[in-house]
PDB file of C-alpha atoms in Angstrom:
ATOM      1  CA  MET A   1      -5.583 -13.928 -32.766  1.00 66.00           C
ATOM      2  CA  ARG A   2      -8.318 -12.561 -30.495  1.00 90.00           C
ATOM      3  CA  SER A   3      -6.189 -12.973 -27.362  1.00 87.00           C
ATOM      4  CA  SER A   4      -3.417 -10.808 -28.806  1.00 89.00           C
ATOM      5  CA  GLU A   5      -5.941  -8.132 -29.810  1.00 92.00           C
ATOM      6  CA  VAL A   6      -7.393  -8.073 -26.292  1.00 90.00           C
ATOM      7  CA  GLY A   7      -3.872  -8.090 -24.882  1.00 90.00           C
ATOM      8  CA  LEU A   8      -2.933  -5.051 -26.932  1.00 92.00           C
ATOM      9  CA  ARG A   9      -6.122  -3.266 -25.875  1.00 93.00           C
ATOM     10  CA  PHE A  10      -5.270  -4.049 -22.249  1.00 92.00           C
ATOM     11  CA  LEU A  11      -1.750  -2.654 -22.682  1.00 93.00           C
ATOM     12  CA  THR A  12      -3.112   0.524 -24.272  1.00 94.00           C
ATOM     13  CA  THR A  13      -5.689   0.953 -21.523  1.00 94.00           C
ATOM     14  CA  SER A  14      -3.083   0.288 -18.854  1.00 94.00           C
ATOM     15  CA  ALA A  15      -0.739   2.916 -20.313  1.00 95.00           C
ATOM     16  CA  GLN A  16      -3.567   5.472 -20.522  1.00 95.00           C
ATOM     17  CA  LEU A  17      -4.612   4.743 -16.937  1.00 94.00           C
ATOM     18  CA  ARG A  18      -1.052   5.067 -15.687  1.00 94.00           C
ATOM     19  CA  ARG A  19      -0.650   8.373 -17.553  1.00 94.00           C
ATOM     20  CA  ALA A  20      -3.920   9.727 -16.111  1.00 93.00           C
ATOM     21  CA  VAL A  21      -2.907   8.778 -12.569  1.00 93.00           C
ATOM     22  CA  ASP A  22       0.610  10.173 -12.991  1.00 92.00           C
ATOM     23  CA  ASP A  23      -0.641  13.447 -14.517  1.00 92.00           C
ATOM     24  CA  HIS A  24      -3.162  13.959 -11.714  1.00 91.00           C
ATOM     25  CA  MET A  25      -0.608  13.122  -9.039  1.00 91.00           C
ATOM     26  CA  ALA A  26       2.024  15.384 -10.599  1.00 89.00           C
ATOM     27  CA  ALA A  27      -0.496  18.244 -10.657  1.00 88.00           C
ATOM     28  CA  CYS A  28      -0.854  17.714  -6.911  1.00 83.00           C
ATOM     29  CA  GLY A  29       2.903  17.881  -6.390  1.00 83.00           C
ATOM     30  CA  VAL A  30       4.291  14.351  -6.588  1.00 89.00           C
ATOM     31  CA  SER A  31       4.540  11.900  -9.477  1.00 91.00           C
ATOM     32  CA  LEU A  32       3.589   8.248  -9.424  1.00 91.00           C
ATOM     33  CA  ALA A  33       7.266   7.226  -9.572  1.00 90.00           C
ATOM     34  CA  ARG A  34       8.154   9.456  -6.618  1.00 92.00           C
ATOM     35  CA  THR A  35       5.155   8.216  -4.673  1.00 93.00           C
ATOM     36  CA  LYS A  36       6.311   4.612  -5.151  1.00 93.00           C
ATOM     37  CA  VAL A  37       9.719   5.445  -3.671  1.00 94.00           C
ATOM     38  CA  LEU A  38       8.120   7.284  -0.751  1.00 95.00           C
ATOM     39  CA  GLN A  39       5.706   4.367  -0.140  1.00 95.00           C
ATOM     40  CA  VAL A  40       8.588   1.906   0.138  1.00 95.00           C
ATOM     41  CA  LEU A  41      10.406   4.208   2.553  1.00 95.00           C
ATOM     42  CA  ALA A  42       7.264   4.611   4.657  1.00 96.00           C
ATOM     43  CA  ARG A  43       6.838   0.832   4.766  1.00 95.00           C
ATOM     44  CA  LEU A  44      10.479  -0.144   5.399  1.00 93.00           C
ATOM     45  CA  GLY A  45      11.713   2.824   7.395  1.00 91.00           C
ATOM     46  CA  PRO A  46      15.324   3.961   6.980  1.00 93.00           C
ATOM     47  CA  VAL A  47      16.898   1.705   4.364  1.00 92.00           C
ATOM     48  CA  LYS A  48      20.155   1.440   2.472  1.00 91.00           C
ATOM     49  CA  GLN A  49      19.888   2.978  -0.952  1.00 90.00           C
ATOM     50  CA  THR A  50      20.933  -0.337  -2.550  1.00 90.00           C
ATOM     51  CA  ASP A  51      18.110  -2.158  -0.732  1.00 91.00           C
ATOM     52  CA  LEU A  52      15.676   0.517  -1.858  1.00 93.00           C
ATOM     53  CA  ALA A  53      16.776  -0.036  -5.466  1.00 93.00           C
ATOM     54  CA  THR A  54      16.294  -3.792  -5.088  1.00 93.00           C
ATOM     55  CA  GLU A  55      12.849  -3.370  -3.536  1.00 93.00           C
ATOM     56  CA  LEU A  56      11.753  -1.125  -6.410  1.00 93.00           C
ATOM     57  CA  GLY A  57      13.463  -3.180  -9.128  1.00 92.00           C
ATOM     58  CA  MET A  58      15.543  -0.191 -10.167  1.00 91.00           C
ATOM     59  CA  ALA A  59      19.151   0.091 -11.285  1.00 91.00           C
ATOM     60  CA  ALA A  60      21.573   1.646  -8.804  1.00 86.00           C
ATOM     61  CA  ARG A  61      22.123   4.687 -11.043  1.00 89.00           C
ATOM     62  CA  SER A  62      18.369   5.262 -11.432  1.00 91.00           C
ATOM     63  CA  ILE A  63      17.686   5.073  -7.704  1.00 91.00           C
ATOM     64  CA  THR A  64      20.602   7.423  -7.020  1.00 90.00           C
ATOM     65  CA  GLN A  65      19.117  10.021  -9.349  1.00 93.00           C
ATOM     66  CA  ALA A  66      15.633   9.569  -7.874  1.00 92.00           C
ATOM     67  CA  VAL A  67      16.860   9.833  -4.281  1.00 93.00           C
ATOM     68  CA  GLU A  68      19.023  12.864  -5.046  1.00 94.00           C
ATOM     69  CA  ALA A  69      15.993  14.651  -6.496  1.00 94.00           C
ATOM     70  CA  LEU A  70      13.851  13.697  -3.485  1.00 95.00           C
ATOM     71  CA  GLU A  71      16.607  14.905  -1.169  1.00 95.00           C
ATOM     72  CA  ARG A  72      16.876  18.256  -3.019  1.00 95.00           C
ATOM     73  CA  ASP A  73      13.132  18.690  -2.489  1.00 94.00           C
ATOM     74  CA  GLY A  74      13.408  17.885   1.226  1.00 95.00           C
ATOM     75  CA  LEU A  75      11.360  14.682   0.975  1.00 95.00           C
ATOM     76  CA  VAL A  76      14.142  12.331   2.101  1.00 96.00           C
ATOM     77  CA  ASP A  77      17.414  12.521   4.005  1.00 94.00           C
ATOM     78  CA  ARG A  78      20.520  10.522   3.138  1.00 91.00           C
ATOM     79  CA  THR A  79      23.176   9.637   5.683  1.00 88.00           C
ATOM     80  CA  ALA A  80      26.267   7.465   5.611  1.00 84.00           C
ATOM     81  CA  ALA A  81      25.761   3.874   6.721  1.00 75.00           C
ATOM     82  CA  ASP A  82      28.274   1.874   8.761  1.00 75.00           C
ATOM     83  CA  ASP A  83      29.977   1.216   5.454  1.00 71.00           C
ATOM     84  CA  ARG A  84      30.709   4.828   4.490  1.00 70.00           C
ATOM     85  CA  ARG A  85      30.213   4.050   0.810  1.00 75.00           C
ATOM     86  CA  ALA A  86      26.582   3.057   1.447  1.00 80.00           C
ATOM     87  CA  LYS A  87      23.841   5.601   2.034  1.00 86.00           C
ATOM     88  CA  VAL A  88      20.782   5.189   4.257  1.00 90.00           C
ATOM     89  CA  VAL A  89      17.635   6.906   2.995  1.00 93.00           C
ATOM     90  CA  THR A  90      15.035   8.180   5.459  1.00 94.00           C
ATOM     91  CA  LEU A  91      11.630   9.712   4.779  1.00 95.00           C
ATOM     92  CA  THR A  92      11.253  13.263   6.166  1.00 96.00           C
ATOM     93  CA  GLU A  93       8.085  14.861   7.515  1.00 96.00           C
ATOM     94  CA  ASN A  94       7.798  16.775   4.236  1.00 95.00           C
ATOM     95  CA  GLY A  95       8.142  13.433   2.493  1.00 95.00           C
ATOM     96  CA  ARG A  96       5.291  12.001   4.565  1.00 95.00           C
ATOM     97  CA  GLY A  97       3.144  14.962   3.575  1.00 94.00           C
ATOM     98  CA  ALA A  98       4.024  14.543  -0.106  1.00 93.00           C
ATOM     99  CA  LEU A  99       3.260  10.828   0.143  1.00 94.00           C
ATOM    100  CA  ALA A 100      -0.160  11.518   1.649  1.00 94.00           C
ATOM    101  CA  ALA A 101      -0.926  14.075  -1.068  1.00 93.00           C
ATOM    102  CA  GLY A 102       0.250  11.737  -3.822  1.00 93.00           C
ATOM    103  CA  GLU A 103      -1.765   8.802  -2.526  1.00 94.00           C
ATOM    104  CA  ALA A 104      -4.864  10.954  -2.133  1.00 94.00           C
ATOM    105  CA  ALA A 105      -4.502  12.267  -5.694  1.00 93.00           C
ATOM    106  CA  GLY A 106      -3.981   8.757  -7.045  1.00 93.00           C
ATOM    107  CA  ASP A 107      -6.986   7.429  -5.137  1.00 94.00           C
ATOM    108  CA  GLU A 108      -9.104  10.302  -6.421  1.00 94.00           C
ATOM    109  CA  VAL A 109      -8.413   9.621 -10.082  1.00 93.00           C
ATOM    110  CA  LEU A 110      -8.769   5.840  -9.674  1.00 95.00           C
ATOM    111  CA  ARG A 111     -12.121   6.295  -7.913  1.00 95.00           C
ATOM    112  CA  SER A 112     -13.314   8.554 -10.720  1.00 94.00           C
ATOM    113  CA  ILE A 113     -12.326   6.008 -13.378  1.00 94.00           C
ATOM    114  CA  PHE A 114     -13.285   2.758 -11.685  1.00 95.00           C
ATOM    115  CA  GLY A 115     -16.250   4.297  -9.881  1.00 94.00           C
ATOM    116  CA  ARG A 116     -18.156   4.068 -13.151  1.00 95.00           C
ATOM    117  CA  LEU A 117     -18.133   0.281 -12.859  1.00 95.00           C
ATOM    118  CA  SER A 118     -20.789  -1.575 -10.909  1.00 96.00           C
ATOM    119  CA  PRO A 119     -19.729  -3.718  -7.931  1.00 95.00           C
ATOM    120  CA  ALA A 120     -20.290  -6.825 -10.080  1.00 96.00           C
ATOM    121  CA  GLN A 121     -18.114  -5.401 -12.871  1.00 96.00           C
ATOM    122  CA  LEU A 122     -15.384  -4.561 -10.372  1.00 95.00           C
ATOM    123  CA  ASP A 123     -15.511  -8.117  -9.005  1.00 95.00           C
ATOM    124  CA  THR A 124     -15.272  -9.544 -12.527  1.00 95.00           C
ATOM    125  CA  LEU A 125     -12.380  -7.256 -13.427  1.00 94.00           C
ATOM    126  CA  ASP A 126     -10.595  -8.195 -10.210  1.00 95.00           C
ATOM    127  CA  GLU A 127     -11.039 -11.909 -10.980  1.00 94.00           C
ATOM    128  CA  LEU A 128      -9.765 -11.460 -14.535  1.00 93.00           C
ATOM    129  CA  LEU A 129      -6.730  -9.503 -13.399  1.00 92.00           C
ATOM    130  CA  ALA A 130      -5.942 -12.215 -10.844  1.00 93.00           C
ATOM    131  CA  VAL A 131      -5.976 -14.839 -13.615  1.00 92.00           C
ATOM    132  CA  ILE A 132      -3.728 -12.681 -15.809  1.00 90.00           C
ATOM    133  CA  ASN A 133      -1.304 -12.073 -12.941  1.00 88.00           C
ATOM    134  CA  GLU A 134      -1.071 -15.816 -12.220  1.00 89.00           C
ATOM    135  CA  THR A 135       0.225 -16.470 -15.726  1.00 75.00           C
ATOM    136  CA  ARG A 136       3.366 -14.385 -15.316  1.00 64.00           C
TER     137      ARG A 136
END
């Protein structure tokens, strides 16, 4: 029973951490979800919208809505691919700026939370998370 109690505590903590990061990032102009999309575009370069959805593990409809919103805000451009039905998504300069701001805001809140841990505690947490991730 103890493992399920710890598991639930971990899930609660994880949700609170995610909310804190997302709130701080959103206050700086870009949400965690938007930052993830921008990070993939920065890493892959121009990419078909379907490939972007696959990379992010998102449904086609969800990625379409996300990309349309990013395009409205000038953070990405969409152009027709060779197959006119497909769209290629490209990060704009404004998108690069938003990505940098989002990453900086995320780093700031993570440093403030995890900075309270000693180096030994961070190492232990990292080891424990690695074990948990191996079990998936």
